[in-house]
Coordinates of C-alpha atoms and ligand atoms in Angstrom, one line a residue:
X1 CA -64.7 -25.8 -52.5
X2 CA -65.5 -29.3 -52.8
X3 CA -66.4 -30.4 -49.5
X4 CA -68.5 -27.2 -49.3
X5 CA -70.5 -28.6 -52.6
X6 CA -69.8 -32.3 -51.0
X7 CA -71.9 -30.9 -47.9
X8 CA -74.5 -28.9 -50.1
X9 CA -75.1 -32.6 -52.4
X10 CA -75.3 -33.9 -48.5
X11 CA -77.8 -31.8 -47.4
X12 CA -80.5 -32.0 -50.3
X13 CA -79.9 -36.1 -50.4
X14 CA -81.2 -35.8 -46.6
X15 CA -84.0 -33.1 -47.6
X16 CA -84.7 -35.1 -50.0
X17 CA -85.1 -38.5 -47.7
X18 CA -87.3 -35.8 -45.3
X19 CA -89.7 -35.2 -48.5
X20 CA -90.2 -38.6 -49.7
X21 CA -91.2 -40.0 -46.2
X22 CA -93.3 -36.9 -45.8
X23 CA -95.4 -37.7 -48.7
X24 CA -95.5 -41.2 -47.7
X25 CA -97.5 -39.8 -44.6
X26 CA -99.5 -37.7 -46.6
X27 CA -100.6 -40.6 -49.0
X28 CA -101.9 -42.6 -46.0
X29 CA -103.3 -39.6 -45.0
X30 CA -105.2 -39.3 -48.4
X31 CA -106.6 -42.8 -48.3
X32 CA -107.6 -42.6 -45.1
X33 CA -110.2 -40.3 -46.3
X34 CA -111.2 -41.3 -49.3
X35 CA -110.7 -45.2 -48.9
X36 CA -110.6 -46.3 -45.6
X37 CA -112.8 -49.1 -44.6
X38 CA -114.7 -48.2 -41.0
X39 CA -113.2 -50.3 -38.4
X40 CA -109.1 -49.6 -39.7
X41 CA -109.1 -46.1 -37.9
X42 CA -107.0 -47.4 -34.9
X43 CA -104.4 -49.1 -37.3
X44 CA -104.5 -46.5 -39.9
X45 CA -103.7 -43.8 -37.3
X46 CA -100.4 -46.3 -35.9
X47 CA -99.4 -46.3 -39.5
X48 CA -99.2 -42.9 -39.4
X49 CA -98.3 -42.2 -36.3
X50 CA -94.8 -44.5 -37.2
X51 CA -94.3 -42.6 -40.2
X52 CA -94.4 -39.5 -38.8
X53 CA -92.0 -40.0 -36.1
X54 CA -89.7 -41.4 -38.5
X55 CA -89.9 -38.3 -40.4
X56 CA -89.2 -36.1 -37.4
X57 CA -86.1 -38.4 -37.1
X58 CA -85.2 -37.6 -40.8
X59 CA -85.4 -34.3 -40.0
X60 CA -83.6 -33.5 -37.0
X61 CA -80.8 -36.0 -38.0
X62 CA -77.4 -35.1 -37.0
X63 CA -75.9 -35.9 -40.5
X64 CA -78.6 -33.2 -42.0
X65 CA -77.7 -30.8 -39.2
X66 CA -74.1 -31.5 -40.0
X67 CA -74.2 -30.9 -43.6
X68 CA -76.1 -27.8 -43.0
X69 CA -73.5 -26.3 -40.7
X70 CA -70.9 -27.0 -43.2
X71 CA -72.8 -25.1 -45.7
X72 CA -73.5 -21.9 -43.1
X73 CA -69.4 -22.3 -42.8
X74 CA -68.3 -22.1 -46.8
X75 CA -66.6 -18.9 -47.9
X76 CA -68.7 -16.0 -49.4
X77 CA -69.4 -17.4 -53.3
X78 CA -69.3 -21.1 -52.7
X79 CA -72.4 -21.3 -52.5
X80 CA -75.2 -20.0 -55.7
X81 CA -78.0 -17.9 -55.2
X82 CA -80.4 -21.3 -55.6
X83 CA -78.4 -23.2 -52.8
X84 CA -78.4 -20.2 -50.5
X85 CA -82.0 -20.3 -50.9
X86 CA -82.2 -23.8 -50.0
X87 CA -79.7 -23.3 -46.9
X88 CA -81.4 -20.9 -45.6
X89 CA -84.9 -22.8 -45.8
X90 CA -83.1 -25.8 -44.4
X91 CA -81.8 -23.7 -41.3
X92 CA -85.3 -22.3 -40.8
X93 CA -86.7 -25.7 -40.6
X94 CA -84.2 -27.7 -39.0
X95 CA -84.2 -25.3 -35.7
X96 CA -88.2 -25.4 -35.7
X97 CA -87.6 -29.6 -35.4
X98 CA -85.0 -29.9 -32.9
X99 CA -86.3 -27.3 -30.8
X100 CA -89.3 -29.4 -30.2
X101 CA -89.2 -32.1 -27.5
X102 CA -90.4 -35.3 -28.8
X103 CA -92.6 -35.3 -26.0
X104 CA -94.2 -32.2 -26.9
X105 CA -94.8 -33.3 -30.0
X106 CA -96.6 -36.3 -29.1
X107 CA -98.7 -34.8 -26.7
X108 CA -99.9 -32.0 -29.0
X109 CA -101.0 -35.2 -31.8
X110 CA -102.8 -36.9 -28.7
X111 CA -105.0 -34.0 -28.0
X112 CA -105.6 -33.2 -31.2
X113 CA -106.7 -36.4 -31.9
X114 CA -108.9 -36.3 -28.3
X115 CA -109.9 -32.5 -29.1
X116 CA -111.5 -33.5 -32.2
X117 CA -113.9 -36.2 -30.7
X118 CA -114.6 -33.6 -28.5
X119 CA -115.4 -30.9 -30.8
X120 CA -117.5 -33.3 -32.8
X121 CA -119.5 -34.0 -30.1
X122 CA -119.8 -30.5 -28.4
X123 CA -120.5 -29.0 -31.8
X124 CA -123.3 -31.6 -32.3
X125 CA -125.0 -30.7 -28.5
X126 CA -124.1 -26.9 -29.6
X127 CA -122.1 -27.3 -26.1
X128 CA -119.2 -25.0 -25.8
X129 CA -118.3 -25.9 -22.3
X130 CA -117.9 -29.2 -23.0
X131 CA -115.1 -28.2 -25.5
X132 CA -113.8 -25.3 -23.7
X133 CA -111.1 -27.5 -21.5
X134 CA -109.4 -29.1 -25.1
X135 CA -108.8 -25.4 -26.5
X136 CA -107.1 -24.0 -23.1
X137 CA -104.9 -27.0 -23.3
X138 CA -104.1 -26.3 -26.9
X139 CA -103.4 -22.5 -26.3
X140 CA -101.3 -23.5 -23.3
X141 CA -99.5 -26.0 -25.8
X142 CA -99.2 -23.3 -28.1
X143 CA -97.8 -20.5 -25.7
X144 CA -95.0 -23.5 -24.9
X145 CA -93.9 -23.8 -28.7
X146 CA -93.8 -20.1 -28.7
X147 CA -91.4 -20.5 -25.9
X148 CA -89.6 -22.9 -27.1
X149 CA -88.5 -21.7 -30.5
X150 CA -89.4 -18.0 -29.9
X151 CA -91.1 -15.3 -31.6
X152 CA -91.2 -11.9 -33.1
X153 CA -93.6 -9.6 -30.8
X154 CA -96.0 -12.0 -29.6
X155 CA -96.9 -15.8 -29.4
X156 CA -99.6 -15.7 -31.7
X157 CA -97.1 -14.3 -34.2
X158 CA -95.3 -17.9 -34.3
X159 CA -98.3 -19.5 -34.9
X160 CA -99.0 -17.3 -38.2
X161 CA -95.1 -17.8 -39.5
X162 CA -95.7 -21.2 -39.8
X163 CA -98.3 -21.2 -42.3
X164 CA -96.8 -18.0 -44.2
X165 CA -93.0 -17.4 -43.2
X166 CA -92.7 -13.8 -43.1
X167 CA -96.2 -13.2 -41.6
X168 CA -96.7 -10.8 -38.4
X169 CA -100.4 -10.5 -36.2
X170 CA -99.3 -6.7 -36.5
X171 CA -98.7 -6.8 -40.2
X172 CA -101.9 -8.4 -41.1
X173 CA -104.0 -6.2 -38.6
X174 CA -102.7 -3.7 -41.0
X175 CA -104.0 -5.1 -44.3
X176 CA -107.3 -6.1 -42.4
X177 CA -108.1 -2.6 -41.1
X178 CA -108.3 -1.7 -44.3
X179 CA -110.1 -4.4 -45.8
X180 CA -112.7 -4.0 -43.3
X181 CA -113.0 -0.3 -43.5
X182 CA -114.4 -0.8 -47.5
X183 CA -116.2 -4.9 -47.2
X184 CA -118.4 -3.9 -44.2
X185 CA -120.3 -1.5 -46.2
X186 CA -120.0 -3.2 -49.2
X187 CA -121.7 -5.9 -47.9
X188 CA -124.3 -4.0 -46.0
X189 CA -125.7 -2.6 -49.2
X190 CA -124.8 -5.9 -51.0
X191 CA -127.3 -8.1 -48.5
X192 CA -129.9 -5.1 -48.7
X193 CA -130.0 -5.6 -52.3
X194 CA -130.4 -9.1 -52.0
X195 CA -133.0 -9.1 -49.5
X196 CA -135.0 -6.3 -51.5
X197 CA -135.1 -9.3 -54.4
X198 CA -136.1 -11.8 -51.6
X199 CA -139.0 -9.1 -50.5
X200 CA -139.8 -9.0 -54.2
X201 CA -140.6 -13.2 -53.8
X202 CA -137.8 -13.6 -56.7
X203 CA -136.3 -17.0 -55.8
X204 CA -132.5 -18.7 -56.4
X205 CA -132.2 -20.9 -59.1
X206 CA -133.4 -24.2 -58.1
X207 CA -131.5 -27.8 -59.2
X208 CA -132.7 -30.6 -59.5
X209 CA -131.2 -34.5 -60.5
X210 CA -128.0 -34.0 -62.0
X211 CA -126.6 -37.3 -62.8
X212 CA -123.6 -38.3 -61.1
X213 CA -121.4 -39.8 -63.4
X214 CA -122.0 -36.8 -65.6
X215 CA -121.0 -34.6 -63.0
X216 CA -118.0 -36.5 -62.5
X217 CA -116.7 -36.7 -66.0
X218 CA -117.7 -32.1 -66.8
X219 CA -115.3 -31.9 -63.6
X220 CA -112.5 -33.9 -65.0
X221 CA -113.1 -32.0 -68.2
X222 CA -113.3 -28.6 -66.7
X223 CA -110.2 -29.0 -64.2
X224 CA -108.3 -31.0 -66.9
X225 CA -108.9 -28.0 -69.8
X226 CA -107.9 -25.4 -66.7
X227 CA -104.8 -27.1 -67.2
X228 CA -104.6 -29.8 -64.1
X229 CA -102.3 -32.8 -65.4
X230 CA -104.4 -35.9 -64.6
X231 CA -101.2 -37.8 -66.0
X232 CA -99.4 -36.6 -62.8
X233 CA -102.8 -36.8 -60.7
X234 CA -106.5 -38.1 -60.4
X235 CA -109.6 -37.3 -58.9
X236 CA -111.4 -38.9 -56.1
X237 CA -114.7 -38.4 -53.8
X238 CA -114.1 -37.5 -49.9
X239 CA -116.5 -35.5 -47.4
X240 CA -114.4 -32.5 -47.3
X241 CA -112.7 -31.7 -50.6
X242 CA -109.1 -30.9 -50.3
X243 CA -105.5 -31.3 -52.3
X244 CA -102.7 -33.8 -51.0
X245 CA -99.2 -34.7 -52.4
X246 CA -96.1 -33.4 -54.6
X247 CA -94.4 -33.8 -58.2
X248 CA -96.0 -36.1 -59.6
X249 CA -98.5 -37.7 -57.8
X250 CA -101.6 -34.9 -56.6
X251 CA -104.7 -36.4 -55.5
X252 CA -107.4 -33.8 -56.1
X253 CA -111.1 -34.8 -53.9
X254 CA -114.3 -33.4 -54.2
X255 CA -117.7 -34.2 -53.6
X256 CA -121.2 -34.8 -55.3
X257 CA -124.8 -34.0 -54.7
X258 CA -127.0 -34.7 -57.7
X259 CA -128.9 -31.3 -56.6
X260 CA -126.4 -29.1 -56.4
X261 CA -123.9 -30.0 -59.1
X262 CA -122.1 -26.3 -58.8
X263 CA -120.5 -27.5 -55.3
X264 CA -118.5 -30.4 -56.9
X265 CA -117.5 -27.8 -59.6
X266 CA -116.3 -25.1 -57.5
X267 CA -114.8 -27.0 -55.2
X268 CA -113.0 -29.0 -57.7
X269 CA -111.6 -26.3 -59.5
X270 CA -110.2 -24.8 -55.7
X271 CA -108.1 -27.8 -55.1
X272 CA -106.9 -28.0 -59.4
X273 CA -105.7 -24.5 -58.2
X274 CA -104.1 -26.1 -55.3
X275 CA -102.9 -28.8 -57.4
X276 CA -101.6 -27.2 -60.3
X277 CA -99.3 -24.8 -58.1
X278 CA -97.9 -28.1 -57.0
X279 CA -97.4 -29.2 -60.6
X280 CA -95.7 -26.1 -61.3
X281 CA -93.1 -26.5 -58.7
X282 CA -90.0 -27.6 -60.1
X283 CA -89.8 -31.1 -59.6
X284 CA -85.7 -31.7 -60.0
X285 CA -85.3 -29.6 -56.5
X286 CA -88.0 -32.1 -54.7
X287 CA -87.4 -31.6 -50.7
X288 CA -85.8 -27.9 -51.1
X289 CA -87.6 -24.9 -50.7
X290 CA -87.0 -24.2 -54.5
X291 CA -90.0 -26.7 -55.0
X292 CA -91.7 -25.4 -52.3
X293 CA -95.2 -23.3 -52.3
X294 CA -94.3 -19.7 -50.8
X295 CA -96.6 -20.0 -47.5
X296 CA -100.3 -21.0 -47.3
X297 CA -101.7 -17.3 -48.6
X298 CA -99.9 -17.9 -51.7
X299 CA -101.0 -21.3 -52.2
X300 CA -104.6 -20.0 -51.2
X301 CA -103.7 -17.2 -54.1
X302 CA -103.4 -19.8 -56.7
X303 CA -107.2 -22.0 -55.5
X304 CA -108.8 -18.7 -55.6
X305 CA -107.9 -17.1 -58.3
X306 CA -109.1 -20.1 -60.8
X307 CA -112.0 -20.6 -58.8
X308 CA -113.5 -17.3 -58.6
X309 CA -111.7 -14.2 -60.8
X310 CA -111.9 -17.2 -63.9
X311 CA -114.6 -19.8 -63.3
X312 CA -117.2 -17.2 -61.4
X313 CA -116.1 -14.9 -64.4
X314 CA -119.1 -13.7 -67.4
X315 CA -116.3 -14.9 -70.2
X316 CA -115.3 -18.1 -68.3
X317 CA -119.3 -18.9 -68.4
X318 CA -119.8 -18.5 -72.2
X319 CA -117.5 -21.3 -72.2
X320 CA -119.1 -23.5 -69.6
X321 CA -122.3 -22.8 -70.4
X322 CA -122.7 -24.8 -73.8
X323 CA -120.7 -27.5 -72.0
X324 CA -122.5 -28.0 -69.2
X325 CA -126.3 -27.5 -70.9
X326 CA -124.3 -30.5 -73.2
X327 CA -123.9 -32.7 -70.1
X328 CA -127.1 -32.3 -68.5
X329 CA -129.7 -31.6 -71.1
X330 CA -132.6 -32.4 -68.8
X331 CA -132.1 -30.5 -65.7
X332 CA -131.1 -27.6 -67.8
X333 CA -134.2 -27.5 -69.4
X334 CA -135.9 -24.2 -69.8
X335 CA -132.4 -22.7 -67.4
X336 CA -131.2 -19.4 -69.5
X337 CA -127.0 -18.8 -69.5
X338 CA -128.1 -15.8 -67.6
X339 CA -129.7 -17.9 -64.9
X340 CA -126.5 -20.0 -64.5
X341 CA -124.3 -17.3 -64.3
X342 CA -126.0 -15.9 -62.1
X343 CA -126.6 -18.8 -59.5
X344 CA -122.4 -19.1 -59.7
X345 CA -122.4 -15.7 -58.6
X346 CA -125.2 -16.0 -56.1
X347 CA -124.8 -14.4 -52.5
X348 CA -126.6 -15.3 -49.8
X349 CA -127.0 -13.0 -47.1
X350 CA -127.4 -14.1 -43.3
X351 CA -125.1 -17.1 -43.6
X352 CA -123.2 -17.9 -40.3
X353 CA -121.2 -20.8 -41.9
X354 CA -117.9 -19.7 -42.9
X355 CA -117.6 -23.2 -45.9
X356 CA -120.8 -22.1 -47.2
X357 CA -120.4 -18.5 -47.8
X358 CA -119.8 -16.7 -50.8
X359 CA -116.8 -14.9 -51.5
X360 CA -118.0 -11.6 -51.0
X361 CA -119.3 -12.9 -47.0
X362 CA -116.3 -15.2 -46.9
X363 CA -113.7 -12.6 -45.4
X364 CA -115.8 -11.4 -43.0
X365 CA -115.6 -14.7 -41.0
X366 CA -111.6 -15.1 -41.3
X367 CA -111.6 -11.2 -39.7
X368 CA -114.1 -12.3 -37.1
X369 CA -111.5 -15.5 -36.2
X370 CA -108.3 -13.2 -37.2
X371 CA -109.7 -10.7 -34.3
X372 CA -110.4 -13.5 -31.8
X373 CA -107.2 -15.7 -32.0
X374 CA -105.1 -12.6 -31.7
X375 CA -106.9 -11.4 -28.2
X376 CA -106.9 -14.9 -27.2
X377 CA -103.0 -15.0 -27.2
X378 CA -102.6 -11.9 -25.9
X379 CA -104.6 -13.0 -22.6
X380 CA -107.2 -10.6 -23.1
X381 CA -110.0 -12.6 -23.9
X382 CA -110.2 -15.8 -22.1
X383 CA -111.4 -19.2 -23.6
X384 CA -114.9 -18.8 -21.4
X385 CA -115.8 -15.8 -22.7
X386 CA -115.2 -16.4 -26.0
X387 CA -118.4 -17.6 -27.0
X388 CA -120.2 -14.0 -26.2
X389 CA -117.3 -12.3 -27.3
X390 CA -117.8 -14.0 -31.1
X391 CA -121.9 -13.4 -30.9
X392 CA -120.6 -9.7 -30.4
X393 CA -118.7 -9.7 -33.6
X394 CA -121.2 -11.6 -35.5
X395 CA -123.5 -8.9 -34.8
X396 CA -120.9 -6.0 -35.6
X397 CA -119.7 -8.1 -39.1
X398 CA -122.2 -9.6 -40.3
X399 CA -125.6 -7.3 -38.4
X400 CA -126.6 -10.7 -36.9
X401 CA -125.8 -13.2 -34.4
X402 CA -125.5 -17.0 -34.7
X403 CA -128.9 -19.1 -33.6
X404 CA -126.4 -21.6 -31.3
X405 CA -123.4 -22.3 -30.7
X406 CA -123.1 -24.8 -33.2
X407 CA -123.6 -22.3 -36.1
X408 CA -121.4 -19.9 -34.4
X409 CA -118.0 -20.5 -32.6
X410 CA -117.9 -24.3 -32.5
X411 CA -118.5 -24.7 -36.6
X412 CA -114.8 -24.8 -37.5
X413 CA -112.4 -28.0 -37.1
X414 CA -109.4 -26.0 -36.6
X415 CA -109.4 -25.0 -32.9
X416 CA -109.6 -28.7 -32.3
X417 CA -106.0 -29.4 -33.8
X418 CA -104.4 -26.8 -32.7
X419 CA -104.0 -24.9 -35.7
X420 CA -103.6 -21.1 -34.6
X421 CA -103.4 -18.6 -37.0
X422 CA -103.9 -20.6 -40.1
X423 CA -107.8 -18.3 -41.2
X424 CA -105.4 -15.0 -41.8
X425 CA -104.3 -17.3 -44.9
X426 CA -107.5 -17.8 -46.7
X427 CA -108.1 -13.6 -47.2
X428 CA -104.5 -12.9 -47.3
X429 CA -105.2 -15.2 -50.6
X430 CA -107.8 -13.7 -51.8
X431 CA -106.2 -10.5 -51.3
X432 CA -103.4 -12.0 -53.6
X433 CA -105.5 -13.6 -56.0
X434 CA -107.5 -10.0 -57.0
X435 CA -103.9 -8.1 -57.2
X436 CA -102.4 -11.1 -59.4
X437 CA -105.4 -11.2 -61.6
X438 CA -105.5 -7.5 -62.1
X439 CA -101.5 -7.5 -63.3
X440 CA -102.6 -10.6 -65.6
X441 CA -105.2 -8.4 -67.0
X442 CA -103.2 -5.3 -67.3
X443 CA -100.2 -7.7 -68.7
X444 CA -102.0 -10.6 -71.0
X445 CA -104.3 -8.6 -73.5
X446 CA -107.3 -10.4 -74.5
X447 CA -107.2 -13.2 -71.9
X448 CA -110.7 -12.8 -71.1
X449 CA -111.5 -13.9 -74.6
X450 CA -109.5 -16.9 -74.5
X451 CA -111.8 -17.8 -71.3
X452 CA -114.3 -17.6 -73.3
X453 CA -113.1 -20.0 -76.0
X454 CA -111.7 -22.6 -73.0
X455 CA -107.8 -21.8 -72.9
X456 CA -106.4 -21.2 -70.4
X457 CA -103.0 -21.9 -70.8
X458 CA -101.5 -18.5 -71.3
X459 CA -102.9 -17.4 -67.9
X460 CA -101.1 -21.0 -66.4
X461 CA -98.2 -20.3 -67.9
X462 CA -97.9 -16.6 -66.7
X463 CA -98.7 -18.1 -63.6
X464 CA -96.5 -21.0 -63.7
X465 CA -93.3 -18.6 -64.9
X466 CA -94.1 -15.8 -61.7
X467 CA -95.4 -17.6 -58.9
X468 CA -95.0 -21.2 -59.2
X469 CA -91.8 -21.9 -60.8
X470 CA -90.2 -19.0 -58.0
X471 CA -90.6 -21.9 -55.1
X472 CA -90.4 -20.7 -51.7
X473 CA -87.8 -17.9 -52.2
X474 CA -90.0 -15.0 -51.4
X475 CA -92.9 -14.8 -48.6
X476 CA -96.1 -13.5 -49.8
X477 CA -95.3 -9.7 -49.6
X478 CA -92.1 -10.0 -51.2
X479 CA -93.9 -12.3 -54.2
X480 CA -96.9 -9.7 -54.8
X481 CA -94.7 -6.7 -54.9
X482 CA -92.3 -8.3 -57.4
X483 CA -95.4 -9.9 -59.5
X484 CA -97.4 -7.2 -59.4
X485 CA -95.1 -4.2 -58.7
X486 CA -97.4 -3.0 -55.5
X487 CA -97.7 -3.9 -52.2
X488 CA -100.0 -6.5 -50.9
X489 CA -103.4 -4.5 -49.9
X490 CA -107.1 -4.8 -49.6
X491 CA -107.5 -2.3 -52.6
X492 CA -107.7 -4.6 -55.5
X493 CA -109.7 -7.1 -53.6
X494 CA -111.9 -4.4 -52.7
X495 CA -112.2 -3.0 -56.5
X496 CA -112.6 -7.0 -57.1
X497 CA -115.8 -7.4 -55.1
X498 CA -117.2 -4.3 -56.2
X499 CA -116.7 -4.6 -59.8
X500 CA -118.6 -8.2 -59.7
X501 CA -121.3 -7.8 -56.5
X502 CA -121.6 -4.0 -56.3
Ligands
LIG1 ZN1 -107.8 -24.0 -50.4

């Protein structure tokens, strides 16, 4: 019994060493965006480049693997239901890293980092040809990997499992048939609506000169009150807002533009979400899957749920209303609450840009990409005719096509890095977030009033006691189920939208 615990302390000292490096990485990651001066790129990226191979070494270090075995070989009951989880995890993770030739590895980062130059450039010239040669070499890449550390039915389903563990192409074409089957009409009468109003000469909201530093400081107030820690985090400006670190230390970014001061807002309250499912990881189990997130839908769950069911919500606004016409008394001028509310709840129909769209358009472009990843692995679409063959689902989606190529398959970063089957997270979130906030309604009478009056924390701490403090123990079906006592499904997302666009 003891040198089976002796192995177990053994193993999460080295998960442990994994994590801490890990976040190293990330943090040079994180300033690299928000702090780097212009001509450090080339040394900045061998900083990180070091790092990370000294992570991989971490990770596929003998002693780990070691330590694991002897784990895998205690007697039945030596080891809790906590450690198995962590064992199990470890097992998962370890075989992904050592499966992987180093020099796989490396060429996949060169690539990316090629690819993405590349993109840049051919999404500029609205050029797809000139990018077309970077994404067969990634899908090739990818089809090795799949190889290499093998895969449920397909290729393509590897590249899902490693954003959400658990995840099959053939479970989410399920959920998505039926998501589809309700949003497309929804949506179709949705944009009619809204084009009727546009007929009618009725114009959005426009503002104007919303001072910076007063933006900057409602955000910190708003995220802060939502119930992000800024003791165990901070705030900082980057072009593309995102969410970065662990534990203690989360760096939140978002971005300003004095005429559109609803873009830092929203955006900030995403990544809080982000953030504070970090903050509610258990921090004492730091490098195990215990204070791990569940898989990218969940996380996605947690961003979207605080950023639209709460912030886009009529009793969220009688809050922020009085404290935003507070912060900016001048551009608010003559704008009713009504107004507001409804700007933070505008759609816009027509939009081919996935980061722009609203949340009833947004799923719509993750089933377009969903669709077109999933042939593209399977060989039946090939990477030249994948250009006509997303105009063609535009048109059936959305009753429109993209002007150029530039607004239509070249607008996302992903393809560029390689990252298959990460979009199928973003609605599997949303599809999350609308069946977690309807249990939280059914289960936390009143909550919506408590929006009203800014608290929040009884809809954190429900949160923080069923999803975040549960760690990576369950994969996203197994977490809705046991939250919300059904099965994940486009139903409640469905009822969602309808309730607040129909
Ligand atoms: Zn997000």
């Amino acid at each position: 019994m003891a040198n089976e615990l002796a192995a177990y302390s053994e193993l999460r000292a080295r998960l442990k060493r994994v994590h801490v490096l890990g976040s190293v990485g990330g943090l040079l990651g994180w300033d690299e965006q928000v702090n780097l001066p212009p001509a450090a790129a080339a040394q900045r990226g061998e900083q990180m480049a070091l790092v990370a191979e000294l992570v991989h070494a971490e990770a596929t270090a003998p002693a780990l693997g070691a330590a694991l075995a002897a784990c895998e070989a205690a007697p039945a009951g030596a080891l809790d239901e906590e450690a198995s989880v962590v064992v199990a995890a470890a097992r998962r993770d370890f075989d992904r890293a050592t499966k992987l030739p180093a020099e796989l590895v490396s060429e996949k980062a060169r690539l990316s980092s090629e690819a993405y130059h590349a993109w840049a450039a051919a999404r500029a010239a609205r050029d797809f040809a000139a990018f077309a040669p970077y994404l067969e070499k990634h899908l090739a890449l990818a089809r090795r990997e799949a190889e290499l550390l093998g895969y449920g039915e397909r290729p393509y389903d590897l590249a899902i499992d490693r954003h959400d563990p658990g995840l099959t192409a053939a479970r989410i074409d399920t959920l998505f048939t039926e998501l589809r089957a309700g949003l497309v009409p929804l949506v179709r009468r949705i944009d009619a609506r809204a084009e009727a109003a546009r007929a009618r000469g009725e114009a959005p909201l426009a503002l104007k000169g919303f001072d910076i530093a007063a933006q900057r400081e409602l955000v910190r107030r708003v995220t802060e009150r939502i119930g992000f820690d800024y003791g165990r985090g901070r705030l900082d400006v980057s072009l593309h807002p995102f969410c970065e670190g662990s534990g203690d230390d989360l760096r939140l970014t978002t971005r300003f533009d004095a005429d559109n001061p609803l873009d830092a807002l929203y955006s900030s309250i995403h990544e809080a979400g982000h953030g504070m499912y970090e903050q509610g990881l258990p921090r004492e189990h730091a490098g195990t899957a215990l204070a791990q997130a569940a898989g990218m839908a969940a996380h996605e769950s947690q961003s979207r749920l605080w950023e639209n069911q709460v912030a886009r919500s009529r009793a969220f606004w009688r809050w922020l209303g009085p404290e935003l016409r507070a912060a900016f008394p001048g551009p608010l001028a003559g704008v009713s609450e009504e107004q507001l509310h409804a700007a933070a709840n505008a759609v816009e129909p027509g939009g081919m840009i996935r980061v722009d769209a609203d949340e009833v358009h947004y799923n719509l472009h993750i089933l377009l990409r969903f669709d077109l990843e999933k042939r593209l692995f399977a060989g039946a679409l090939r990477v030249a005719e994948l250009p006509a063959a997303w105009d063609a689902l535009c048109e059936e989606l959305f009753g429109r096509r993209p002007a150029h190529a530039g607004e239509g398959v070249l607008q996302d970063v992903h393809w560029s890095g390689g990252a298959f089957g990460y979009f199928p997270s973003y609605t599997l979130g949303n599809m999350m977030a609308a069946q977690l906030w309807a249990a939280a309604r059914a289960r936390l009478a009143g909550i919506e009033e408590n929006f009203s009056r800014g608290e929040f924390g009884r809809l954190l701490g429900w949160l923080r006691a069923e999803v975040h403090a549960r760690g990576r123990r369950e994969d996203a079906f197994a977490l809705t189920r046991r939250v919300t006592g059904e099965d994940l499904g486009a139903k409640a997302l469905l009822a969602y939208l309808e309730e607040r666009y129909g």
